[in-house]
CSV table of C-alpha atoms in Angstrom, one decimal:
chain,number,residue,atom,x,y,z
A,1,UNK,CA,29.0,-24.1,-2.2
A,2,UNK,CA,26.7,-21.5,-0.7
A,3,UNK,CA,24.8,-19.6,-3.1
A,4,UNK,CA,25.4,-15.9,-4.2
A,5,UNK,CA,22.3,-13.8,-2.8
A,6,UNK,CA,21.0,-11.9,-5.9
A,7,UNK,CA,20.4,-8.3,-6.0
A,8,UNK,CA,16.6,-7.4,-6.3
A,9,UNK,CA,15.3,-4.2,-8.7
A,10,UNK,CA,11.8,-3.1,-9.3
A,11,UNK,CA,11.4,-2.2,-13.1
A,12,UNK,CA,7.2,-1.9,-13.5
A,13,UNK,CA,4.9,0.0,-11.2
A,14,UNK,CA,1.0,0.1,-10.9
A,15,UNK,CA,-1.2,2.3,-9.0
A,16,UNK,CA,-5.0,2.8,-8.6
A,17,UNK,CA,-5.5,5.6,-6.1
A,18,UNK,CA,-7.7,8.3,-4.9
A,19,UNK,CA,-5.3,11.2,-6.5
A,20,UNK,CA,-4.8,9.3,-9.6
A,21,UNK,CA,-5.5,6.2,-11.6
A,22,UNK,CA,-1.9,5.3,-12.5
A,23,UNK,CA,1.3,5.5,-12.0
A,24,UNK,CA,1.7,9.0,-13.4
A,25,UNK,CA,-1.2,10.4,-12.7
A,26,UNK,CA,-0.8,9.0,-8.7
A,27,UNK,CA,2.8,10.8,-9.0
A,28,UNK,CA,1.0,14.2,-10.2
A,29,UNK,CA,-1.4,14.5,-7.7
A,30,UNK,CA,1.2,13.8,-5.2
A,31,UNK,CA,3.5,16.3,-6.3
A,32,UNK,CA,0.4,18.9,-6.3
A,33,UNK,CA,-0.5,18.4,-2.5
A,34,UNK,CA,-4.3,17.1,-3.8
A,35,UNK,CA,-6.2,15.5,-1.0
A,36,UNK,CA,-8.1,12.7,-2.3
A,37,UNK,CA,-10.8,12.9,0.0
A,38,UNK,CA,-14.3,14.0,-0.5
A,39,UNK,CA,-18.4,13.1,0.5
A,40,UNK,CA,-18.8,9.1,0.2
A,41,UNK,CA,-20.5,8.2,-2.9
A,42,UNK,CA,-20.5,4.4,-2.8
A,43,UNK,CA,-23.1,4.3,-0.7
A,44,UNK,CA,-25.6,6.5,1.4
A,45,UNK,CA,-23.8,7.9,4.8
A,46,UNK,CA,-25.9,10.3,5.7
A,47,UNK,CA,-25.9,8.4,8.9
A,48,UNK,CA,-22.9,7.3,9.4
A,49,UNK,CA,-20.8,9.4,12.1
A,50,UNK,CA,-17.7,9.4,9.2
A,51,UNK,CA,-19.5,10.7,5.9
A,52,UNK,CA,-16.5,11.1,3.7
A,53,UNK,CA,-13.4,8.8,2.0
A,54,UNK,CA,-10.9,8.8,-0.1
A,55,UNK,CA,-12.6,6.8,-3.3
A,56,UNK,CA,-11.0,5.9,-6.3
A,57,UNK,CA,-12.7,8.3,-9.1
A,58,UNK,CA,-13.9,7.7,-11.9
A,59,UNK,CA,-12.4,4.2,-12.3
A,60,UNK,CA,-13.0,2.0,-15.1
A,61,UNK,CA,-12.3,-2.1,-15.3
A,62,UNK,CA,-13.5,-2.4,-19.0
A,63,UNK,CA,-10.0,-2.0,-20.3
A,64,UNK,CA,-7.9,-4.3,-17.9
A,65,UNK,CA,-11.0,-6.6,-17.6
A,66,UNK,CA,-13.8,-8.2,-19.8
A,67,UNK,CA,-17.2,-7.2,-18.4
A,68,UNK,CA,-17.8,-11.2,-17.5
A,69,UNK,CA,-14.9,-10.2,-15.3
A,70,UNK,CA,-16.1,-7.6,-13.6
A,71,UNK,CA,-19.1,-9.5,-13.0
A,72,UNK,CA,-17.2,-12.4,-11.2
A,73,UNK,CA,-14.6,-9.9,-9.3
A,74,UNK,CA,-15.0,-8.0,-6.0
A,75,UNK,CA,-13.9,-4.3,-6.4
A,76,UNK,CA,-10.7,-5.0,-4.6
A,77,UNK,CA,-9.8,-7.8,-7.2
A,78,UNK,CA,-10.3,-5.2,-9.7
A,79,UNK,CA,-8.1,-2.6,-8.4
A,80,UNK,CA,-5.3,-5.7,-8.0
A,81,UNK,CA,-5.9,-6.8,-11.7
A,82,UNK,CA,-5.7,-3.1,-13.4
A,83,UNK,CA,-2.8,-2.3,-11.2
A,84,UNK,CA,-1.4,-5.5,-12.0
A,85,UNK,CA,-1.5,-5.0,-16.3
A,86,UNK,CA,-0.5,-1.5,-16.0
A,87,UNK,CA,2.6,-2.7,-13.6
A,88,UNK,CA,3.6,-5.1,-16.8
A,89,UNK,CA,3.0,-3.1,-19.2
A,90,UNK,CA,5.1,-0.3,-17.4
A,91,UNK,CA,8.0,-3.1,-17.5
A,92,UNK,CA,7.6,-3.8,-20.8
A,93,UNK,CA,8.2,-7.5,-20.1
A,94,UNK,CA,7.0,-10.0,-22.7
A,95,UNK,CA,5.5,-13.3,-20.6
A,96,UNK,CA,6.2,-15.4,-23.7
A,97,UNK,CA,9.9,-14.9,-23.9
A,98,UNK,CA,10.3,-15.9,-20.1
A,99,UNK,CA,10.3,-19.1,-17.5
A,100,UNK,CA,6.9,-18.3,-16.7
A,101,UNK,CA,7.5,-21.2,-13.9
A,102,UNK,CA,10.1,-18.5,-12.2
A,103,UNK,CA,7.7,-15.9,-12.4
A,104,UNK,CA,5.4,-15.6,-9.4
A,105,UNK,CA,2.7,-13.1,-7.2
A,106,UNK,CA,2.8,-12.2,-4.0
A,107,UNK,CA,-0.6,-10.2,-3.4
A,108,UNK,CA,-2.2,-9.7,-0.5
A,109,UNK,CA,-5.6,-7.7,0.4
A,110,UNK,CA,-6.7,-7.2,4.5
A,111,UNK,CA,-10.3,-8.0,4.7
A,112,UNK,CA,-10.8,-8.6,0.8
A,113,UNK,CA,-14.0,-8.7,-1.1
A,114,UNK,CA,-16.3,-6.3,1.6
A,115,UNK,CA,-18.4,-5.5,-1.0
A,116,UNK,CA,-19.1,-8.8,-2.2
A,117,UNK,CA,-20.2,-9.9,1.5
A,118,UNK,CA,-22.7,-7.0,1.5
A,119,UNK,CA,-24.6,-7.8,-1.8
A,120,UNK,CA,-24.7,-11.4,-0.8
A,121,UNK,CA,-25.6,-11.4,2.7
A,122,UNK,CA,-28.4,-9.0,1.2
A,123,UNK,CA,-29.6,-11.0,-0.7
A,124,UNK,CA,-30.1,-13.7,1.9
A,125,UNK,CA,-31.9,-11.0,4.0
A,126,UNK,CA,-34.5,-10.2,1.2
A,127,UNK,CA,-35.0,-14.0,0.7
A,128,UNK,CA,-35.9,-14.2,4.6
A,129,UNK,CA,-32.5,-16.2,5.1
A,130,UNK,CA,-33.5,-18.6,2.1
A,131,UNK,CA,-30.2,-19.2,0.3
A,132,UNK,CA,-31.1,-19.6,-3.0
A,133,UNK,CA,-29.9,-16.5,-4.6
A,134,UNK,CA,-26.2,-17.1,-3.0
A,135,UNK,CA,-23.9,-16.6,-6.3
A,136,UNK,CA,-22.0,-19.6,-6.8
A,137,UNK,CA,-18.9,-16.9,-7.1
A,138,UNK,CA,-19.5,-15.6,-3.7
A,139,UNK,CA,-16.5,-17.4,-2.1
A,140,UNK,CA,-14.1,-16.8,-4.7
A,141,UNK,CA,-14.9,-13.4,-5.1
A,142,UNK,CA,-14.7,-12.7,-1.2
A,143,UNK,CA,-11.4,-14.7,-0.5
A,144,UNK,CA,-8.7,-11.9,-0.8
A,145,UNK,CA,-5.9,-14.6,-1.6
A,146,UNK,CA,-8.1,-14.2,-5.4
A,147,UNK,CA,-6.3,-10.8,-6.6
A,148,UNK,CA,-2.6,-13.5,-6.9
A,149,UNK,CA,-4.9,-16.2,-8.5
A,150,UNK,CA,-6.0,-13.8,-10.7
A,151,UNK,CA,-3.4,-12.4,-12.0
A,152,UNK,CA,-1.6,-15.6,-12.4
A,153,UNK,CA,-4.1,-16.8,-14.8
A,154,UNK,CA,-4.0,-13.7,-16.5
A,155,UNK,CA,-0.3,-14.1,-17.7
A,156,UNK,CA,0.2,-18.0,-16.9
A,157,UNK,CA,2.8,-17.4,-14.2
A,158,UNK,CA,3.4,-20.7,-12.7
A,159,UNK,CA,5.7,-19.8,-10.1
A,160,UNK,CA,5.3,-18.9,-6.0
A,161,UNK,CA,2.1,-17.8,-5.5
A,162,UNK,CA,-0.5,-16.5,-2.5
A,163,UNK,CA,-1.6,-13.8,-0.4
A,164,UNK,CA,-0.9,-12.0,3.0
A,165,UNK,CA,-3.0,-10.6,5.3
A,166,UNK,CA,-1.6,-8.1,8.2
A,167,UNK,CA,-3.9,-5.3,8.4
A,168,UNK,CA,-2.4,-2.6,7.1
A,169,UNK,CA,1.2,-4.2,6.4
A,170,UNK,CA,-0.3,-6.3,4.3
A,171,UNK,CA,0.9,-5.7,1.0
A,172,UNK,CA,4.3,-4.5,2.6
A,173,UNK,CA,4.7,-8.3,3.5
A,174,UNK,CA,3.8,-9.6,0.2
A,175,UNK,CA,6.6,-7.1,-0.9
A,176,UNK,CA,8.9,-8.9,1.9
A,177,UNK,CA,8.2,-12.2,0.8
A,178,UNK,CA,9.0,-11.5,-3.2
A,179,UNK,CA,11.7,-10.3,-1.6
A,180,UNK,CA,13.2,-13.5,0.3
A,181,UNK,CA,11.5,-16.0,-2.4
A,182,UNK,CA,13.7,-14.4,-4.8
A,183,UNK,CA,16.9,-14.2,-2.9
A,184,UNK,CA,16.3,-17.8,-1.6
A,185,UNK,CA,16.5,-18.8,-5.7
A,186,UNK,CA,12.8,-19.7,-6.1
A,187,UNK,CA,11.8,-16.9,-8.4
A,188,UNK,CA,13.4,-14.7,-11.4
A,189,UNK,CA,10.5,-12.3,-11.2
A,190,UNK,CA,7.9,-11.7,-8.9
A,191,UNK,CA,4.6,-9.3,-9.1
A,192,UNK,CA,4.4,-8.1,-5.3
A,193,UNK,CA,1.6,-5.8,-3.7
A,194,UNK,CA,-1.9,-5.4,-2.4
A,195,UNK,CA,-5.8,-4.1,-3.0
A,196,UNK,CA,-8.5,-3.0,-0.6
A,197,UNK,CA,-12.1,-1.8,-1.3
A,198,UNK,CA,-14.0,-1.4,1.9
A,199,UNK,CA,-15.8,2.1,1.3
A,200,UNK,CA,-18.7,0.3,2.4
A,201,UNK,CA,-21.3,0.1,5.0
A,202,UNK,CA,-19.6,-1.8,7.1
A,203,UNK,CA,-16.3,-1.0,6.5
A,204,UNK,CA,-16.9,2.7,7.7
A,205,UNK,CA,-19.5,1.4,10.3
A,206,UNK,CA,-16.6,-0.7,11.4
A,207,UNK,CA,-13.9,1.8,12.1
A,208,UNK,CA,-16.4,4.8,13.2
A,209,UNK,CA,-17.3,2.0,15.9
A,210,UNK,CA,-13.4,1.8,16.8
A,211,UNK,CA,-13.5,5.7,16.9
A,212,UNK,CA,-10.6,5.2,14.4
A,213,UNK,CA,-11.9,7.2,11.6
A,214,UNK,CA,-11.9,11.4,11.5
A,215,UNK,CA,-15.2,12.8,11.7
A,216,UNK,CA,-14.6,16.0,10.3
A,217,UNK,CA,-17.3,15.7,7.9
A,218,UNK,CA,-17.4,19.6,7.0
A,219,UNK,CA,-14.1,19.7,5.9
A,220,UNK,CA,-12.7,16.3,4.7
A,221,UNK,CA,-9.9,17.7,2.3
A,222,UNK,CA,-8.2,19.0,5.8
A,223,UNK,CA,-9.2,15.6,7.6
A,224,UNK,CA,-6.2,13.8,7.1
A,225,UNK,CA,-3.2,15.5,8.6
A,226,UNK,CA,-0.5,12.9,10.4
A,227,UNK,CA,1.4,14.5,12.5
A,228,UNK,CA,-0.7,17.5,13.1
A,229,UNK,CA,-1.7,18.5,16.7
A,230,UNK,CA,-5.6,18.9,15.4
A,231,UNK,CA,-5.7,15.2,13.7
A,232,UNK,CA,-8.7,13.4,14.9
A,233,UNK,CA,-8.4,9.9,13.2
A,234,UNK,CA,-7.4,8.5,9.9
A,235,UNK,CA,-9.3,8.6,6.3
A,236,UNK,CA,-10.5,5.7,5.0
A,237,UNK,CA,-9.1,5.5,1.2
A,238,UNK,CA,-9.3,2.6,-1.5
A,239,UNK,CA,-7.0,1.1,-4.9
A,240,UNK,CA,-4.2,-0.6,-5.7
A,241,UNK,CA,-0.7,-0.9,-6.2
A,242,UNK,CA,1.8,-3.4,-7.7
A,243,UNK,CA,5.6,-3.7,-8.0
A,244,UNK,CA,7.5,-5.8,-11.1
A,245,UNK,CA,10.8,-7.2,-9.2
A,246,UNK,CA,13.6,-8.7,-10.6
A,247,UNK,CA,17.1,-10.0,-9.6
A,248,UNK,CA,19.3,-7.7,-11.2
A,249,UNK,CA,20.5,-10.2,-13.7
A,250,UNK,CA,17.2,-10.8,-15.1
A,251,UNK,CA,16.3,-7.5,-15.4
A,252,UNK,CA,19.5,-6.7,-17.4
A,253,UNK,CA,19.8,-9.6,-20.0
A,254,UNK,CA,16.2,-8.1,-21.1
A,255,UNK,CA,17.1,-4.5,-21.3
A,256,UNK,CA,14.9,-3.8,-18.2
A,257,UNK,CA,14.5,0.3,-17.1
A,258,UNK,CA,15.0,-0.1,-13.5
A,259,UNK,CA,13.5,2.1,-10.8
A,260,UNK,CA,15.7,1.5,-8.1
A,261,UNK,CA,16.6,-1.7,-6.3
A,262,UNK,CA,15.3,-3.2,-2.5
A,263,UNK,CA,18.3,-3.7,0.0
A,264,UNK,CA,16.7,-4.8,2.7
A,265,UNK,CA,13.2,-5.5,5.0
A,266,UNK,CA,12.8,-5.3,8.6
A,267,UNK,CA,9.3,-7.9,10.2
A,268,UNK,CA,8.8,-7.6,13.8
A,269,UNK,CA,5.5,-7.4,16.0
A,270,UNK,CA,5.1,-5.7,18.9
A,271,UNK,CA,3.0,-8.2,20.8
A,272,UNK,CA,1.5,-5.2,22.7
A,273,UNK,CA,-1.8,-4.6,22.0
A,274,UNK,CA,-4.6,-5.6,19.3
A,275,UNK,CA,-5.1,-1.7,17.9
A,276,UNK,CA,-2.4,0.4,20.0
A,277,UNK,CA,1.1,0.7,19.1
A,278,UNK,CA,3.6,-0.2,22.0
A,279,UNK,CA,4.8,2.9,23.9
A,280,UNK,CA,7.5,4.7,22.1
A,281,UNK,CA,7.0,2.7,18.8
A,282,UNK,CA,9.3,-0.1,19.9
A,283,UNK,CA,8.3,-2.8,17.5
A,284,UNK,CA,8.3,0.0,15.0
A,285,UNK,CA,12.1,0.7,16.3
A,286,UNK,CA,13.0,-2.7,16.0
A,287,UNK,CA,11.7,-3.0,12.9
A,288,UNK,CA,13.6,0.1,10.9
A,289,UNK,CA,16.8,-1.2,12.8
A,290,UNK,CA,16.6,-4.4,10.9
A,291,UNK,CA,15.5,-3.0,7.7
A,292,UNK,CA,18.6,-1.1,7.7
A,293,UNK,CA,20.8,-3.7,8.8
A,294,UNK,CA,19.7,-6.0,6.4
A,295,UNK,CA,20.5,-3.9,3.5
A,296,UNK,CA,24.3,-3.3,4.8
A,297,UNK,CA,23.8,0.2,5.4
A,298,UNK,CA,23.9,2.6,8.5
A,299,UNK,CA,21.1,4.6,10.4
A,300,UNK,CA,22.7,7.7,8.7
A,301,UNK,CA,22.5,6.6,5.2
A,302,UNK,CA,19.0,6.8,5.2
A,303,UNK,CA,17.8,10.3,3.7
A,304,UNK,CA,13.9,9.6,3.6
A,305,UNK,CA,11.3,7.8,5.6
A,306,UNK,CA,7.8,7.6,3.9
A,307,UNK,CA,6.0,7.3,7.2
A,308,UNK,CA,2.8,4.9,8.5
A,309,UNK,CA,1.6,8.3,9.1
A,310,UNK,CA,-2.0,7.6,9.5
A,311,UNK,CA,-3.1,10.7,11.2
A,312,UNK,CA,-4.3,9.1,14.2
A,313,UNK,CA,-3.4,10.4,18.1
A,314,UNK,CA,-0.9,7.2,19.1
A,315,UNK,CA,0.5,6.0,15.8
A,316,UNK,CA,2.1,9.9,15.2
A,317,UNK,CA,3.8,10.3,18.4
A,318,UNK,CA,5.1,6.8,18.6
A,319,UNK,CA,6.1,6.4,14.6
A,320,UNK,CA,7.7,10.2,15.7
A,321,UNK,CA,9.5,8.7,18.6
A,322,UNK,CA,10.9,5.5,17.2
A,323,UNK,CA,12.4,7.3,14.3
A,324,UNK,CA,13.7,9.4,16.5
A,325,UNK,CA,15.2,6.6,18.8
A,326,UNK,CA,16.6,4.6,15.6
A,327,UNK,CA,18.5,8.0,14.2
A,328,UNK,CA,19.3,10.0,16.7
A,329,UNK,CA,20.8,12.9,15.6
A,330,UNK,CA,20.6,12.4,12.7
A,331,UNK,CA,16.9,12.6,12.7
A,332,UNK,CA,16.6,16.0,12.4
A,333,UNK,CA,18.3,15.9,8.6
A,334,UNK,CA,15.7,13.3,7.4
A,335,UNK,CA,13.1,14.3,5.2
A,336,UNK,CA,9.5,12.2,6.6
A,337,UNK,CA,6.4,12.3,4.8
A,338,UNK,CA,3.0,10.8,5.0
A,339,UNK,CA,1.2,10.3,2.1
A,340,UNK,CA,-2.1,9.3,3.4
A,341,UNK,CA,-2.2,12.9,3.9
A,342,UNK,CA,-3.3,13.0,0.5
A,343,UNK,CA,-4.4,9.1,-0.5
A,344,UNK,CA,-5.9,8.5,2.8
A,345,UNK,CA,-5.4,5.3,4.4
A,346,UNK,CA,-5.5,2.1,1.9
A,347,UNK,CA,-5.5,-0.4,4.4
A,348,UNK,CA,-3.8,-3.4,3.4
A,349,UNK,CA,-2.5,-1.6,0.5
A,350,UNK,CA,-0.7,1.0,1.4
A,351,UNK,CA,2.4,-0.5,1.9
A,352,UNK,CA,2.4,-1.8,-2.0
A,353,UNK,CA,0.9,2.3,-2.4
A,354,UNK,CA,3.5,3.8,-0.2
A,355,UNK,CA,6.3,1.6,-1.8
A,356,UNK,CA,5.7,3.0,-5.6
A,357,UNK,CA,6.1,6.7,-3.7
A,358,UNK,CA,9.0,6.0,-2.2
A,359,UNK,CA,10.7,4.2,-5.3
A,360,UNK,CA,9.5,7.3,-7.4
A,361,UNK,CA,10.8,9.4,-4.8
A,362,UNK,CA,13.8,8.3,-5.4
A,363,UNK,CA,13.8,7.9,-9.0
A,364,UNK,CA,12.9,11.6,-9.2
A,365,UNK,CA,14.8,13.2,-6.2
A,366,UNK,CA,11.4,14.9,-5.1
A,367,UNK,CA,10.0,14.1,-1.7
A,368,UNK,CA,5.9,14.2,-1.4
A,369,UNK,CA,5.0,16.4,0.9
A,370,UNK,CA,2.9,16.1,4.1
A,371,UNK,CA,-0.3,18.1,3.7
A,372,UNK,CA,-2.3,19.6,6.2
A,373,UNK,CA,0.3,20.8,8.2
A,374,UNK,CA,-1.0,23.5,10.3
A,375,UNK,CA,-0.5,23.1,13.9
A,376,UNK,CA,2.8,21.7,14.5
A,377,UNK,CA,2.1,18.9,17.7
A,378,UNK,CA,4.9,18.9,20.0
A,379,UNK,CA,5.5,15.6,20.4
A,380,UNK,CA,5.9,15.3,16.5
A,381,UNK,CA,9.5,17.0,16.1
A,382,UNK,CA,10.7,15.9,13.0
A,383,UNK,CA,11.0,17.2,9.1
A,384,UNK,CA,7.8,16.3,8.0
A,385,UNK,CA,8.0,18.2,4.1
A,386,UNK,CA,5.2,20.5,5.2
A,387,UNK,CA,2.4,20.7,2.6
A,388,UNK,CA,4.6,20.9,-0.3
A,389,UNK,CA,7.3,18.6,-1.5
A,390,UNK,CA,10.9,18.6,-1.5
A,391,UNK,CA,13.9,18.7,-3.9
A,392,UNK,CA,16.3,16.3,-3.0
A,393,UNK,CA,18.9,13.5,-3.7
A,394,UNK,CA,17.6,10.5,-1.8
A,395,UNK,CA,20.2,7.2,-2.1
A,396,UNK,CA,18.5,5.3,0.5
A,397,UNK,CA,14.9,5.7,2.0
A,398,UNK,CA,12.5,3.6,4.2
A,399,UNK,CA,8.9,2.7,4.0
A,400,UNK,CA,6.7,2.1,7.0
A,401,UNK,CA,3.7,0.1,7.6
A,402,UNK,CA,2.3,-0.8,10.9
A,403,UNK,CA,-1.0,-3.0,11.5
A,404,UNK,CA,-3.7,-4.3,14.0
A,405,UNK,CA,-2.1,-6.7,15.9
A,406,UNK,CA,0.9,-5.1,16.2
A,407,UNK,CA,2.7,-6.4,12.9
A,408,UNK,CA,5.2,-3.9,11.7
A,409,UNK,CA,7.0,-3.8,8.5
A,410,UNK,CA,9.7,-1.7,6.9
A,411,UNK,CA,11.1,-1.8,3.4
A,412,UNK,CA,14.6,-0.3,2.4
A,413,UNK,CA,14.3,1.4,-1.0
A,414,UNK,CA,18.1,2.6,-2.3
A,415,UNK,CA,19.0,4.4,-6.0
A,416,UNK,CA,20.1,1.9,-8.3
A,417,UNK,CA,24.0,1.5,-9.2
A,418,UNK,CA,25.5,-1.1,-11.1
């Protein structure tokens, strides 16, 4: 007999982000239109064509983590781990009263421990390349599979467990994969996102060499502005974020609050090009179109699309375009929003980032806005919430995250009704 496909709800979410170190704080800061970015303090830019970031503020591992901890974990893996215990806490689920066997972690980072690699590789340059001051926690810190391990030891969840890595759909597809794990019957419960701390030297050497980056350096609250005739390149931002989902059953036999429930994903690539998107977003297309098709629902059921939005020249116009191509008409009553406007870009965790938005989003029937909107770019047409957010009943919205190497990945978010 075939088996029944359960339904899948989130009920716990964790965030570490540049407007806010959890999940309501993130929501405020949202909701106030506050850019996150500001002068790098991480490290000295002075030289660095891209001075400025979105950092996580005034961040603090001591009460998630032991200091031995911190010690022995790359930033990144710290992000995951507070995001991670304020994500179960928020579900108020008890590990002990659960098959902690059907309990697994999907968490996936896109470069991983950056920092880590600069300390160490310094200090093989100060020894003249003599590697005797190597940490012996080096690799395990750097790997960005870690964050999952991690938090699998931390709760003694025995079930599915590993990391993705697809640029910035990264923690999108760790979302995906909870996702099918638990429909295929492998998992009850599943602890899906992504980290990413590469404020660093070469993280923003990196990107400035791509001419990715904005180099507005006398203005960087204004520097992030998808869709905005003037953008000039995307923000570099760091944190965390981290999704409790359950199949619907679960969640009710314990009493579970639940946010709202995922319907469906959409995973294609556009085998295009390793940085550009292909013209007129058509992996992107193809992507929303199965998103929405695999949640059983139509092109105009969808009232909100938190956008890829990275405020760079070709991802805009062609995110713009493909929506536009997927909805039609319809297009023009969707609300979009980027909120890298504001967070900046989190690499491969803003899908996990941009998820918790859209869930709350529709939770709270309040749509983030885009800031920065000044200069509307005529080949970006649609409703983009200009600079402040929205009032509005949202039953069914999409989350976009597109990467180097042309992955693309869309999540379908509906309200939750039993």
């Amino acid at each position: 007999m075939p088996r029944a496909i359960p339904r899948i709800v989130i009920t716990g979410l964790g965030a570490v982000s540049p407007i806010g170190n959890d999940k309501e704080a993130f929501w405020e800061g949202m909701m106030a239109g506050r850019s996150g970015a500001g002068p790098i303090t991480r490290f000295d830019a002075s030289q660095f064509e891209t001075r400025f970031a979105c950092e996580v503020k005034d961040f603090d591992p001591l009460p998630y983590i032991s200091r031995k901890e911190v010690q022995r974990m790359d930033l990144f893996a710290q992000f995951a781990m507070a995001a991670a215990i304020m994500a179960v806490e928020d579900a108020n689920i008890d590990f002990e009263r659960v098959d902690r066997e059907r309990v697994g972690v999907v968490f996936g980072s896109g470069i991983g421990g950056m920092w880590t690699y600069h300390h160490q590789q310094q200090n093989l340059y100060e020894r003249n390349g003599v590697p005797d001051r190597i940490s012996p926690f080096f690799v395990p810190m750097l790997i960005s599979d870690i964050a999952a391990g991690h938090i699998a030891i931390r709760y003694g969840l025995k079930g599915p467990n590993y990391g993705t890595v697809s640029a910035c759909a990264t923690s999108s597809h760790s979302i995906a994969d909870a996702f099918m794990l638990m429909q295929r019957g492998m998992a009850d419960v599943m602890l899906a996102g992504g980290a990413e701390a590469v404020v660093c030297p070469m993280g923003i050497g990196g990107f400035n060499a791509m001419k990715a980056l904005s180099t507005r350096n006398d203005d960087p609250s204004h520097a992030s502005r998808p869709f905005d005739k003037d953008r000039d390149g995307f923000v570099m931002g760091e944190g965390g974020g981290i999704l409790i989902m359950e199949t619907l059953e679960h969640a009710m036999n314990r009493g579970a609050t639940i946010y709202g429930e995922i319907r469906g994903i959409g995973l294609t690539d556009d085998a295009f090009h390793i940085t550009q998107p292909a013209p007129g977003g058509e992996g992107a297309v193809r992507s929303m179109k199965l998103a929405i098709a695999d949640a059983g629902l139509q092109p105009s059921d969808i009232d909100y699309i938190n956008a890829h939005g990275t405020s760079t020249p070709f991802n805009d116009k062609s995110e713009s375009a493909a929506i536009r191509s997927v909805f039609g008409d319809h297009a023009d009553s969707l609300l979009v929003s980027s909120t890298k406007s504001m967070t900046g870009h989190l690499l491969g965790a803003a899908g996990a980032i941009e998820a918790i938005a859209t869930v709350l989003a529709i939770k709270r029937g309040k749509v983030p806005p885009t800031i920065n909107q000044i200069t509307p770019d005529p080949e970006c047409t649609l409703d983009y919430v200009a600079n402040v957010p929205k009032e509005r009943t949202i039953k069914a919205a999409l989350s976009n995250t597109f990467g180097f190497g042309g992955h693309n990945a869309t999540l379908c978010f509906t309200a939750f009704e039993h």
